[in-house]
RNA sequence: CGCGGGGUGGAGCAGCGGCAGCUCGCGUGGCUCAUAACCACGAGGUCAGAGGUUCGAGUCCUCUCCCCGCAACCA
């Protein structure tokens, strides 16, 4: 039983965006879940290291692009560490392995790639082609350079995407390639139905020196996104590597909604063209807003994963973004909402349930838990939610259990049982049920909040209560260190 | 008529044909094992608007208004 989950790789031009981090969070949660279920799991992350933006940034910094990307990759790696994202494979598109494999794939696509001329509006000042709309909006004159756009021809390689229309429709409609959520499937089907056109997949090397050379034509380099999409394959050491043979095809690809077209249309077409099995499933998540606004440097509302993790820890970060950011739609972050979730749910409901249970066992039973009830737990709701990538719902239903436990404690009133000599046995049963519930909760929580789950399990696992040093989700500390905003 | 999402108590959301529900916040009460935590009860909604289908509509259909996102080879 193998499971391969892949995440879109961020462009290595600077610090990773919190949107990238959310990608990893979903992937990591699924990876841990599948591992828990006994699957052998591969989880790939990486960095996209070619293209004009990186080339320009490197020039600005006065260093060669090879060197520039080495300054960015550690930031991406650090981003994973920050939130406890444990990828098994890391794709670097400037690695020898990737370059060689990408060229192999290009050749594998055979006649689907052909040379043709691209004709468009070009601004000599900007040194780039402009879209029809942009040209129209500016009345045919580039506002930056105050020069009219020129009609220009350029030789490019093209990918015969148009010939995959029918096969893509069939693949997606049949569910052989599943697109989640349903409305994204509708969306991409509409796009495909209006007709996909062939797309340019290379650029003249003169204009874009930083890329992978087209095999057999060193005047052209591959378009960045084309070879970037190949990372999911090349990272497994395509075509002969053991990992490729074991893990391909991808079971679940995770992308943001901005990437829908690339990953739901172009990418599967490329795979078909190269004669490879198509990925099985694509999960498209939404974007994040801050205080209801799009995150933007201009507005100045950019929130980084680091700020949040530094203050509250990786598990609190994971908790908020998995539960309170909608898995399907766009989600919002704000400090007050985050802090409310932290205090009410993590500290008061979960943390306190652990604490009161541990304290009562120490006080009433001398720390000895005794016989656990072998009560059956219903985990169907969590499994169902995860099967649909509804991380938010999955945590909702785990929290139903947390609340249920607190209610149970209040109904049974162990502190009263403790006063009655003839209720000793009943008391032990009640407390054992609490422990069994908490162990169950910890088990369910493992993929979502790995550290927290391990801490809870450690308190009760041994049969004797081993209190946590400090507190799960300390409230006071946080209140002190974060004055009201 | 480019494509998609959304408009439900103060806030955030669920419900998608059968008594309007959840969390937060607010009010009242209970409890004392616990991280000033926990539990119960309550107030608060003409489900964006109009029309239609139906025994019955947030829920289906039509139209309108208002938000948001995506796309238009330029990853």
Coordinates of C-alpha atoms (C1' of nucleotides) in Angstrom, one line a residue:
Chain A
X1 CA 0.0 0.0 0.0
X2 CA 1.6 3.2 -1.2
X3 CA 0.4 6.8 -1.1
X4 CA 2.0 9.7 -2.9
X5 CA 1.0 13.2 -2.1
X6 CA 2.5 16.2 -3.9
X7 CA 2.5 19.9 -3.3
X8 CA 2.9 22.7 -5.8
X9 CA 6.4 24.1 -5.5
X10 CA 6.9 27.8 -4.6
X11 CA 8.8 30.1 -6.9
X12 CA 12.3 30.5 -5.4
X13 CA 12.3 34.3 -5.6
X14 CA 11.9 35.1 -1.9
X15 CA 10.4 34.1 1.4
X16 CA 7.6 31.5 1.0
X17 CA 4.1 32.9 1.2
X18 CA 1.7 31.8 3.8
X19 CA -0.4 30.4 1.0
X20 CA 2.5 28.0 0.2
X21 CA 2.6 27.0 3.8
X22 CA -1.0 26.0 3.8
X23 CA -0.4 23.7 0.9
X24 CA 2.2 21.9 2.9
X25 CA 0.0 21.8 5.9
X26 CA -2.7 19.9 4.1
X27 CA -0.2 17.6 2.5
X28 CA 1.6 16.9 5.7
X29 CA -1.7 16.2 7.5
X30 CA -2.7 13.7 4.8
X31 CA 0.7 12.2 4.8
X32 CA 0.7 11.6 8.5
X33 CA -2.9 10.2 8.3
X34 CA -2.0 7.8 5.6
X35 CA 1.1 6.7 7.5
X36 CA -1.1 6.1 10.5
X37 CA -3.3 3.9 8.4
X38 CA -0.3 1.8 7.4
X39 CA 0.5 3.2 4.0
X40 CA 4.0 3.7 2.8
X41 CA 3.9 7.4 2.1
X42 CA 5.9 9.7 -0.1
X43 CA 5.3 13.5 0.2
X44 CA 7.0 15.8 -2.2
X45 CA 7.8 19.4 -1.8
X46 CA 10.3 21.5 -3.5
X47 CA 11.3 24.8 -5.1
X48 CA 10.8 26.2 -8.6
X49 CA 14.2 27.7 -9.5
X50 CA 14.2 28.9 -13.1
X51 CA 12.6 31.8 -15.0
X52 CA 13.0 35.5 -15.6
X53 CA 12.0 36.8 -12.2
X54 CA 14.7 34.8 -10.5
X55 CA 17.2 35.9 -13.2
X56 CA 16.3 39.5 -12.5
X57 CA 16.5 39.2 -8.8
X58 CA 19.9 37.6 -9.0
X59 CA 21.1 40.4 -11.2
X60 CA 19.8 42.9 -8.7
X61 CA 21.7 41.1 -6.0
X62 CA 24.7 41.1 -8.2
X63 CA 25.2 37.3 -8.1
X64 CA 24.6 34.5 -10.5
X65 CA 21.2 32.8 -10.4
X66 CA 22.8 29.5 -9.3
X67 CA 24.0 31.3 -6.2
X68 CA 20.9 33.3 -5.7
X69 CA 18.6 30.3 -5.4
X70 CA 20.9 28.9 -2.8
X71 CA 19.9 31.8 -0.6
X72 CA 16.2 31.2 -1.1
X73 CA 15.9 27.4 -0.8
X74 CA 16.9 27.5 2.9
X75 CA 14.0 29.8 3.5
X76 CA 11.6 27.3 2.0
X77 CA 13.1 24.4 3.9
X78 CA 12.8 26.5 7.1
X79 CA 9.2 27.2 6.3
X80 CA 8.5 23.4 6.3
X81 CA 10.3 22.9 9.6
X82 CA 8.4 25.8 11.2
X83 CA 5.1 24.1 10.9
X84 CA 6.4 20.6 11.3
X85 CA 5.9 19.6 7.7
X86 CA 7.8 16.4 7.1
X87 CA 8.3 15.9 3.4
X88 CA 10.1 12.8 2.2
X89 CA 11.2 14.2 -1.2
X90 CA 12.4 17.7 -2.1
X91 CA 12.4 18.7 -5.7
X92 CA 14.9 21.3 -6.9
X93 CA 14.3 22.2 -10.5
X94 CA 17.9 23.3 -11.0
X95 CA 19.2 19.9 -9.9
X96 CA 21.0 17.7 -12.4
X97 CA 18.4 15.0 -11.8
X98 CA 15.5 17.3 -12.6
X99 CA 17.2 18.8 -15.7
X100 CA 18.1 15.5 -17.2
X101 CA 14.7 14.0 -16.4
X102 CA 12.8 17.0 -17.7
X103 CA 14.6 16.7 -21.0
X104 CA 13.7 13.1 -21.2
X105 CA 10.1 13.9 -20.6
X106 CA 10.2 16.6 -23.3
X107 CA 11.5 14.0 -25.8
X108 CA 8.9 11.6 -24.5
X109 CA 6.2 14.0 -25.5
X110 CA 7.3 13.6 -29.1
X111 CA 5.2 15.0 -31.8
X112 CA 3.0 16.8 -29.4
X113 CA 5.7 19.4 -29.2
X114 CA 6.2 21.3 -32.5
X115 CA 8.0 24.4 -33.6
X116 CA 5.9 27.3 -34.7
X117 CA 5.7 31.1 -34.8
X118 CA 4.2 33.1 -32.1
X119 CA 2.9 36.5 -33.2
X120 CA 2.0 39.1 -30.7
X121 CA 2.4 42.7 -29.4
X122 CA 5.8 43.3 -28.1
X123 CA 7.2 46.3 -26.2
X124 CA 10.9 46.8 -26.8
X125 CA 11.2 48.8 -23.6
X126 CA 9.7 46.1 -21.4
X127 CA 11.3 43.4 -23.5
X128 CA 8.1 41.3 -23.4
X129 CA 4.9 40.3 -25.1
X130 CA 1.7 42.0 -24.0
X131 CA -1.8 40.6 -24.0
X132 CA -4.4 41.8 -26.4
X133 CA -6.4 43.3 -23.5
X134 CA -3.4 45.2 -22.1
X135 CA -2.6 46.6 -25.5
X136 CA -6.2 47.7 -26.0
X137 CA -6.4 49.2 -22.6
X138 CA -3.4 51.3 -23.3
X139 CA -4.5 52.2 -26.8
X140 CA -1.5 50.5 -28.3
X141 CA 1.1 52.5 -26.5
X142 CA 3.2 51.2 -23.6
X143 CA 2.6 53.6 -20.7
X144 CA 5.9 52.8 -19.1
X145 CA 8.0 53.5 -22.2
X146 CA 5.7 55.8 -24.1
X147 CA 6.3 53.7 -27.2
X148 CA 3.8 52.0 -29.5
X149 CA 3.7 48.2 -29.2
X150 CA 5.2 46.4 -32.1
X151 CA 3.8 43.4 -33.9
X152 CA 6.5 40.8 -33.5
X153 CA 7.1 37.2 -34.4
X154 CA 9.0 34.7 -32.4
X155 CA 9.9 31.1 -32.9
X156 CA 8.7 28.9 -30.1
X157 CA 7.9 25.3 -29.4
X158 CA 4.2 24.6 -28.8
X159 CA 2.4 21.8 -27.0
X160 CA -0.5 20.3 -28.8
X161 CA -2.9 20.8 -25.8
X162 CA -5.8 21.2 -28.2
X163 CA -5.7 17.5 -29.2
X164 CA -6.3 16.5 -25.5
X165 CA -9.7 18.2 -25.1
X166 CA -11.8 15.1 -25.4
X167 CA -9.5 12.9 -23.4
X168 CA -9.4 15.5 -20.6
X169 CA -13.1 15.8 -20.5
X170 CA -13.5 12.0 -20.4
X171 CA -10.9 11.7 -17.7
X172 CA -12.4 14.3 -15.4
X173 CA -16.1 13.5 -16.0
X174 CA -15.5 9.8 -15.4
X175 CA -13.7 10.5 -12.1
X176 CA -10.6 8.6 -13.2
X177 CA -9.0 11.9 -12.5
X178 CA -10.9 13.4 -9.6
X179 CA -11.0 17.2 -9.0
X180 CA -12.1 18.3 -5.6
X181 CA -14.2 20.2 -4.6
X182 CA -17.0 19.6 -7.0
X183 CA -17.3 23.2 -8.0
X184 CA -13.7 23.3 -9.1
X185 CA -14.5 20.3 -11.3
X186 CA -17.4 22.2 -12.9
X187 CA -15.1 25.2 -13.4
X188 CA -12.4 23.3 -15.1
X189 CA -14.8 21.3 -17.2
X190 CA -16.2 24.6 -18.5
X191 CA -12.8 25.8 -19.3
X192 CA -12.0 22.7 -21.3
X193 CA -15.4 22.7 -23.0
X194 CA -14.7 26.2 -24.4
X195 CA -11.7 24.7 -26.1
X196 CA -8.1 24.5 -25.1
X197 CA -5.6 25.9 -27.5
X198 CA -2.0 24.9 -28.1
X199 CA 0.4 26.7 -25.8
X200 CA 3.9 27.9 -26.1
X201 CA 6.3 25.9 -24.1
X202 CA 9.6 27.5 -24.8
X203 CA 11.3 30.8 -25.2
X204 CA 14.4 32.0 -27.1
X205 CA 17.4 31.6 -24.9
X206 CA 18.5 35.1 -25.8
X207 CA 15.4 36.5 -23.9
X208 CA 15.4 34.0 -21.1
X209 CA 18.9 32.7 -20.3
X210 CA 18.0 31.0 -17.0
X211 CA 16.2 27.8 -17.8
X212 CA 16.5 24.2 -19.1
X213 CA 17.7 23.9 -22.7
X214 CA 15.3 22.3 -25.1
X215 CA 16.9 19.0 -26.1
X216 CA 18.5 19.3 -29.5
X217 CA 18.0 23.1 -29.8
X218 CA 20.2 25.2 -27.7
X219 CA 18.6 28.5 -28.9
X220 CA 15.5 27.7 -26.8
X221 CA 14.8 27.0 -23.2
X222 CA 11.7 25.4 -21.7
X223 CA 9.0 27.6 -20.3
X224 CA 9.4 27.6 -16.6
X225 CA 5.9 26.3 -15.7
X226 CA 6.2 23.4 -18.1
X227 CA 9.4 22.0 -16.5
X228 CA 8.2 23.0 -13.0
X229 CA 5.1 20.8 -13.4
X230 CA 7.5 17.9 -14.1
X231 CA 9.0 18.1 -10.6
X232 CA 6.4 15.6 -9.2
X233 CA 7.8 13.0 -11.6
X234 CA 11.5 13.9 -11.7
X235 CA 11.8 14.0 -7.9
X236 CA 11.0 10.3 -7.8
X237 CA 14.0 9.8 -10.1
X238 CA 12.1 9.3 -13.4
X239 CA 12.3 7.1 -15.4
X240 CA 14.3 4.3 -13.7
X241 CA 14.4 5.1 -10.0
X242 CA 12.9 2.7 -7.5
X243 CA 10.8 5.5 -6.0
X244 CA 9.3 6.3 -9.3
X245 CA 8.4 2.7 -9.9
X246 CA 6.9 2.4 -6.4
X247 CA 5.1 5.7 -6.0
X248 CA 4.0 7.0 -9.4
X249 CA 1.2 8.1 -10.1
X250 CA 0.4 10.8 -7.5
X251 CA -2.5 9.8 -5.4
X252 CA -3.2 13.4 -4.3
X253 CA -2.0 16.7 -5.6
X254 CA -2.6 19.8 -3.5
X255 CA -2.8 23.2 -5.1
X256 CA -4.2 26.6 -4.5
X257 CA -7.1 27.8 -6.7
X258 CA -4.8 30.0 -8.8
X259 CA -3.2 26.8 -10.1
X260 CA -6.3 25.1 -11.2
X261 CA -5.8 25.3 -14.9
X262 CA -2.2 24.2 -14.9
X263 CA -2.8 21.2 -12.7
X264 CA -6.2 20.1 -13.9
X265 CA -5.8 20.6 -17.6
X266 CA -2.2 21.2 -18.9
X267 CA -0.5 18.9 -16.4
X268 CA -2.7 15.7 -17.0
X269 CA -2.4 16.4 -20.8
X270 CA 1.4 16.5 -20.4
X271 CA 1.3 13.2 -18.6
X272 CA -0.8 11.6 -21.2
X273 CA 1.5 12.9 -23.9
X274 CA 4.5 11.4 -22.1
X275 CA 2.7 8.1 -21.8
X276 CA 2.5 8.2 -18.0
X277 CA -0.4 7.3 -15.8
X278 CA -2.3 10.4 -14.8
X279 CA -2.5 11.6 -11.2
X280 CA -5.6 10.3 -9.4
X281 CA -6.8 13.3 -7.5
X282 CA -6.4 17.0 -7.3
X283 CA -7.4 19.0 -4.3
X284 CA -7.9 22.7 -4.9
X285 CA -8.0 24.9 -1.8
X286 CA -8.9 28.5 -1.5
X287 CA -6.9 31.6 -0.7
X288 CA -6.3 33.4 2.6
X289 CA -7.5 36.8 3.4
X290 CA -6.4 38.9 6.4
X291 CA -9.2 40.7 8.2
X292 CA -11.3 40.1 5.1
X293 CA -8.9 41.7 2.7
X294 CA -6.6 40.1 0.2
X295 CA -3.1 39.9 1.6
X296 CA -0.9 42.5 0.1
X297 CA 2.3 44.3 0.7
X298 CA 0.8 47.5 -0.3
X299 CA -2.0 47.3 2.2
X300 CA 0.6 46.1 4.7
X301 CA -1.4 43.3 6.1
X302 CA 0.9 40.4 5.3
X303 CA 1.0 37.8 8.0
X304 CA 3.8 35.3 8.0
X305 CA 3.7 31.8 9.4
X306 CA 6.7 32.6 11.5
X307 CA 5.0 35.4 13.5
X308 CA 2.2 33.0 14.4
X309 CA 4.4 30.0 15.2
X310 CA 6.8 32.1 17.3
X311 CA 4.0 33.2 19.5
X312 CA 1.8 30.2 19.7
X313 CA 3.7 27.2 18.4
X314 CA 3.4 25.0 15.4
X315 CA 0.4 23.0 16.6
X316 CA -1.7 26.1 17.3
X317 CA -0.8 27.3 13.8
X318 CA -1.8 23.9 12.3
X319 CA -5.0 23.9 14.3
X320 CA -6.2 27.3 13.2
X321 CA -5.4 26.9 9.6
X322 CA -6.8 23.4 9.3
X323 CA -10.0 24.1 11.2
X324 CA -10.9 27.7 10.9
X325 CA -9.8 28.3 7.4
X326 CA -12.3 26.6 5.1
X327 CA -10.8 23.7 3.3
X328 CA -12.8 24.4 0.2
X329 CA -13.5 28.1 0.1
X330 CA -11.3 31.1 0.8
X331 CA -10.5 31.6 4.5
X332 CA -9.7 34.5 6.8
X333 CA -7.1 35.1 9.4
X334 CA -7.2 37.7 12.1
X335 CA -5.4 37.9 15.4
X336 CA -8.6 38.1 17.5
X337 CA -10.1 35.1 15.8
X338 CA -6.9 33.2 16.2
X339 CA -6.5 34.1 19.8
X340 CA -10.1 33.2 20.5
X341 CA -9.6 29.8 19.0
X342 CA -6.4 29.3 20.9
X343 CA -7.9 30.2 24.3
X344 CA -11.4 28.7 24.0
X345 CA -10.7 25.6 22.1
X346 CA -7.1 24.6 22.6
X347 CA -6.6 25.8 26.1
X348 CA -10.0 25.7 27.7
X349 CA -11.6 22.7 26.0
X350 CA -8.8 20.4 25.1
X351 CA -6.0 21.4 27.4
X352 CA -8.2 21.7 30.4
X353 CA -9.9 18.3 29.7
X354 CA -6.5 16.7 29.9
X355 CA -5.6 18.6 33.0
X356 CA -8.7 17.9 35.0
X357 CA -8.6 14.2 34.1
X358 CA -4.9 13.9 35.1
X359 CA -5.5 15.9 38.3
X360 CA -8.5 13.7 39.4
X361 CA -6.6 10.5 38.8
X362 CA -3.7 11.7 40.8
X363 CA -5.9 13.0 43.6
X364 CA -8.5 10.2 43.8
X365 CA -6.6 7.2 42.6
X366 CA -3.1 8.0 43.6
X367 CA -2.1 8.3 39.9
X368 CA -3.1 4.8 39.0
X369 CA -5.4 4.6 36.0
X370 CA -6.2 0.9 36.3
X371 CA -8.4 -1.0 33.9
X372 CA -9.4 0.9 30.8
X373 CA -12.8 0.4 29.4
X374 CA -12.5 -1.1 25.9
X375 CA -15.2 1.2 24.6
X376 CA -15.6 1.3 20.9
X377 CA -15.2 4.7 19.4
X378 CA -16.9 5.9 16.2
X379 CA -14.3 7.5 14.0
X380 CA -16.4 7.4 10.8
X381 CA -17.0 11.1 10.7
X382 CA -13.3 12.0 10.8
X383 CA -12.4 9.4 8.2
X384 CA -15.2 10.6 5.9
X385 CA -14.2 14.2 6.2
X386 CA -10.6 13.4 5.5
X387 CA -11.5 11.3 2.5
X388 CA -13.0 14.5 1.1
X389 CA -10.1 16.7 2.2
X390 CA -12.4 18.6 4.5
X391 CA -9.9 19.1 7.2
X392 CA -12.1 21.7 8.8
X393 CA -15.0 19.3 9.2
X394 CA -12.6 16.6 10.5
X395 CA -11.5 18.8 13.3
X396 CA -15.0 19.9 14.0
X397 CA -16.0 16.3 14.7
X398 CA -12.9 15.6 16.8
X399 CA -13.9 18.6 18.8
X400 CA -17.4 17.2 19.3
X401 CA -15.6 14.4 21.2
X402 CA -13.7 16.9 23.3
X403 CA -16.9 18.7 24.2
X404 CA -18.6 15.4 24.8
X405 CA -15.9 14.5 27.3
X406 CA -16.3 17.7 29.2
X407 CA -20.1 17.1 29.4
X408 CA -19.5 13.5 30.5
X409 CA -17.3 14.7 33.4
X410 CA -19.9 17.2 34.5
X411 CA -22.7 14.6 34.4
X412 CA -20.7 12.0 36.3
X413 CA -19.3 14.4 38.8
X414 CA -16.3 12.3 39.8
X415 CA -15.5 14.7 42.7
X416 CA -18.8 13.6 44.3
X417 CA -18.2 9.9 43.7
X418 CA -14.8 10.4 45.4
X419 CA -16.6 11.4 48.6
X420 CA -18.6 8.2 48.8
X421 CA -16.9 5.0 50.0
X422 CA -19.3 2.7 48.1
X423 CA -18.7 4.4 44.7
X424 CA -15.0 3.6 44.5
X425 CA -15.4 1.2 41.6
X426 CA -17.7 3.5 39.7
X427 CA -15.3 6.4 40.2
X428 CA -12.5 4.3 38.7
X429 CA -14.7 3.4 35.7
X430 CA -15.6 7.0 35.1
X431 CA -12.0 8.2 35.2
X432 CA -10.9 5.3 33.0
X433 CA -13.5 6.3 30.5
X434 CA -12.1 9.8 30.5
X435 CA -8.7 8.4 29.8
X436 CA -9.9 6.2 27.1
X437 CA -11.7 9.1 25.4
X438 CA -8.5 11.3 25.6
X439 CA -6.4 8.5 24.1
X440 CA -8.9 8.2 21.4
X441 CA -8.8 12.0 20.8
X442 CA -5.0 11.9 20.8
X443 CA -5.1 9.2 18.2
X444 CA -7.5 11.1 15.9
X445 CA -5.5 14.3 16.4
X446 CA -2.1 12.8 15.5
X447 CA -2.2 13.8 11.8
X448 CA -3.4 17.3 12.6
X449 CA -1.5 18.2 15.8
X450 CA 1.3 15.7 16.1
X451 CA 3.1 17.2 19.1
X452 CA 0.0 17.7 21.1
X453 CA -1.3 14.2 20.4
X454 CA 2.0 12.7 21.5
X455 CA 2.0 14.8 24.7
X456 CA -1.6 13.7 25.6
X457 CA -0.8 10.1 24.9
X458 CA 2.3 10.3 27.0
X459 CA 0.4 11.4 30.1
X460 CA -1.9 8.4 30.2
X461 CA -0.2 5.6 28.2
X462 CA 1.8 4.0 30.9
X463 CA -1.1 3.2 33.2
X464 CA 0.1 5.8 35.6
X465 CA -0.5 9.5 35.1
X466 CA 2.7 11.3 34.1
X467 CA 1.7 15.0 34.2
X468 CA 2.8 17.3 31.4
X469 CA 5.6 19.6 32.3
X470 CA 4.1 23.0 32.1
X471 CA 0.7 23.1 30.4
X472 CA -0.7 22.2 27.0
X473 CA -1.4 25.6 25.4
X474 CA -0.6 27.9 28.3
X475 CA -3.0 30.7 28.4
X476 CA -1.4 33.1 30.9
X477 CA 2.0 33.1 29.2
X478 CA 0.5 34.1 25.9
X479 CA -1.7 36.8 27.5
X480 CA 1.4 38.3 29.1
X481 CA 3.5 38.2 26.0
X482 CA 0.9 39.5 23.7
X483 CA -0.6 42.8 24.8
X484 CA -3.9 43.5 23.2
X485 CA -3.6 44.6 19.6
Chain B
rC1 C1' -24.3 37.4 -22.2
rG2 C1' -15.8 34.6 -20.3
rC3 C1' -15.8 31.1 -15.8
rG4 C1' -16.6 30.1 -10.6
rG5 C1' -17.9 31.1 -5.4
rG6 C1' -20.8 33.8 -1.8
rG7 C1' -25.1 36.9 0.4
rU8 C1' -28.8 32.7 7.0
rG9 C1' -29.5 35.9 14.6
rG10 C1' -23.9 41.2 16.7
rA11 C1' -19.4 38.3 14.3
rG12 C1' -17.9 33.6 11.7
rC13 C1' -20.2 29.6 9.5
rA14 C1' -23.5 24.8 8.7
rG15 C1' -28.0 23.3 6.7
rC16 C1' -29.5 22.4 0.0
rG17 C1' -37.5 19.9 0.1
rG18 C1' -40.4 18.5 5.7
rC19 C1' -40.8 22.1 13.2
rA20 C1' -34.3 27.7 11.4
rG21 C1' -28.9 25.0 13.6
rC22 C1' -23.5 25.3 15.4
rU23 C1' -19.2 28.2 17.4
rC24 C1' -17.8 32.9 19.4
rG25 C1' -19.9 37.1 21.9
rC26 C1' -24.0 38.6 25.3
rG27 C1' -27.5 37.5 29.7
rU28 C1' -29.0 34.1 33.8
rG29 C1' -28.1 29.9 36.7
rG30 C1' -25.2 25.5 38.3
rC31 C1' -20.6 23.2 39.7
rU32 C1' -15.8 23.3 42.3
rC33 C1' -11.9 18.0 39.5
rA34 C1' -9.5 21.7 36.3
rU35 C1' -5.4 26.5 32.6
rA36 C1' -10.5 32.8 36.4
rA37 C1' -11.2 26.7 33.3
rC38 C1' -16.2 23.2 32.9
rC39 C1' -21.8 22.4 32.4
rA40 C1' -27.0 24.0 31.7
rC41 C1' -30.6 27.4 30.3
rG42 C1' -32.0 32.1 27.7
rA43 C1' -32.3 36.5 24.5
rG44 C1' -31.3 37.4 19.4
rG45 C1' -33.0 35.7 12.4
rU46 C1' -39.4 38.6 7.6
rC47 C1' -32.6 32.7 5.7
rA48 C1' -30.3 39.7 -0.1
rG49 C1' -35.0 41.1 -3.2
rA50 C1' -39.1 39.8 -6.6
rG51 C1' -41.8 36.1 -9.0
rG52 C1' -42.8 30.8 -9.8
rU53 C1' -43.0 25.0 -8.9
rU54 C1' -44.9 22.2 -4.5
rC55 C1' -49.5 19.7 0.4
rG56 C1' -44.8 22.0 2.1
rA57 C1' -38.8 26.2 -0.1
rG58 C1' -32.7 29.1 3.1
rU59 C1' -33.3 24.3 0.4
rC60 C1' -35.8 23.5 -6.6
rC61 C1' -36.8 27.0 -11.2
rU62 C1' -36.6 32.2 -13.4
rC63 C1' -35.2 37.2 -13.1
rU64 C1' -32.8 41.3 -10.2
rC65 C1' -29.3 43.5 -6.8
rC66 C1' -24.8 43.3 -4.0
rC67 C1' -19.8 41.2 -2.5
rC68 C1' -15.4 38.0 -3.7
rG69 C1' -12.1 35.2 -6.7
rC70 C1' -10.1 33.2 -11.4
rA71 C1' -8.9 33.7 -16.5
rA72 C1' -7.6 36.2 -21.1
rC73 C1' 0.4 32.2 -24.0
rC74 C1' 4.0 36.0 -20.0
rA75 C1' 5.2 30.0 -13.9

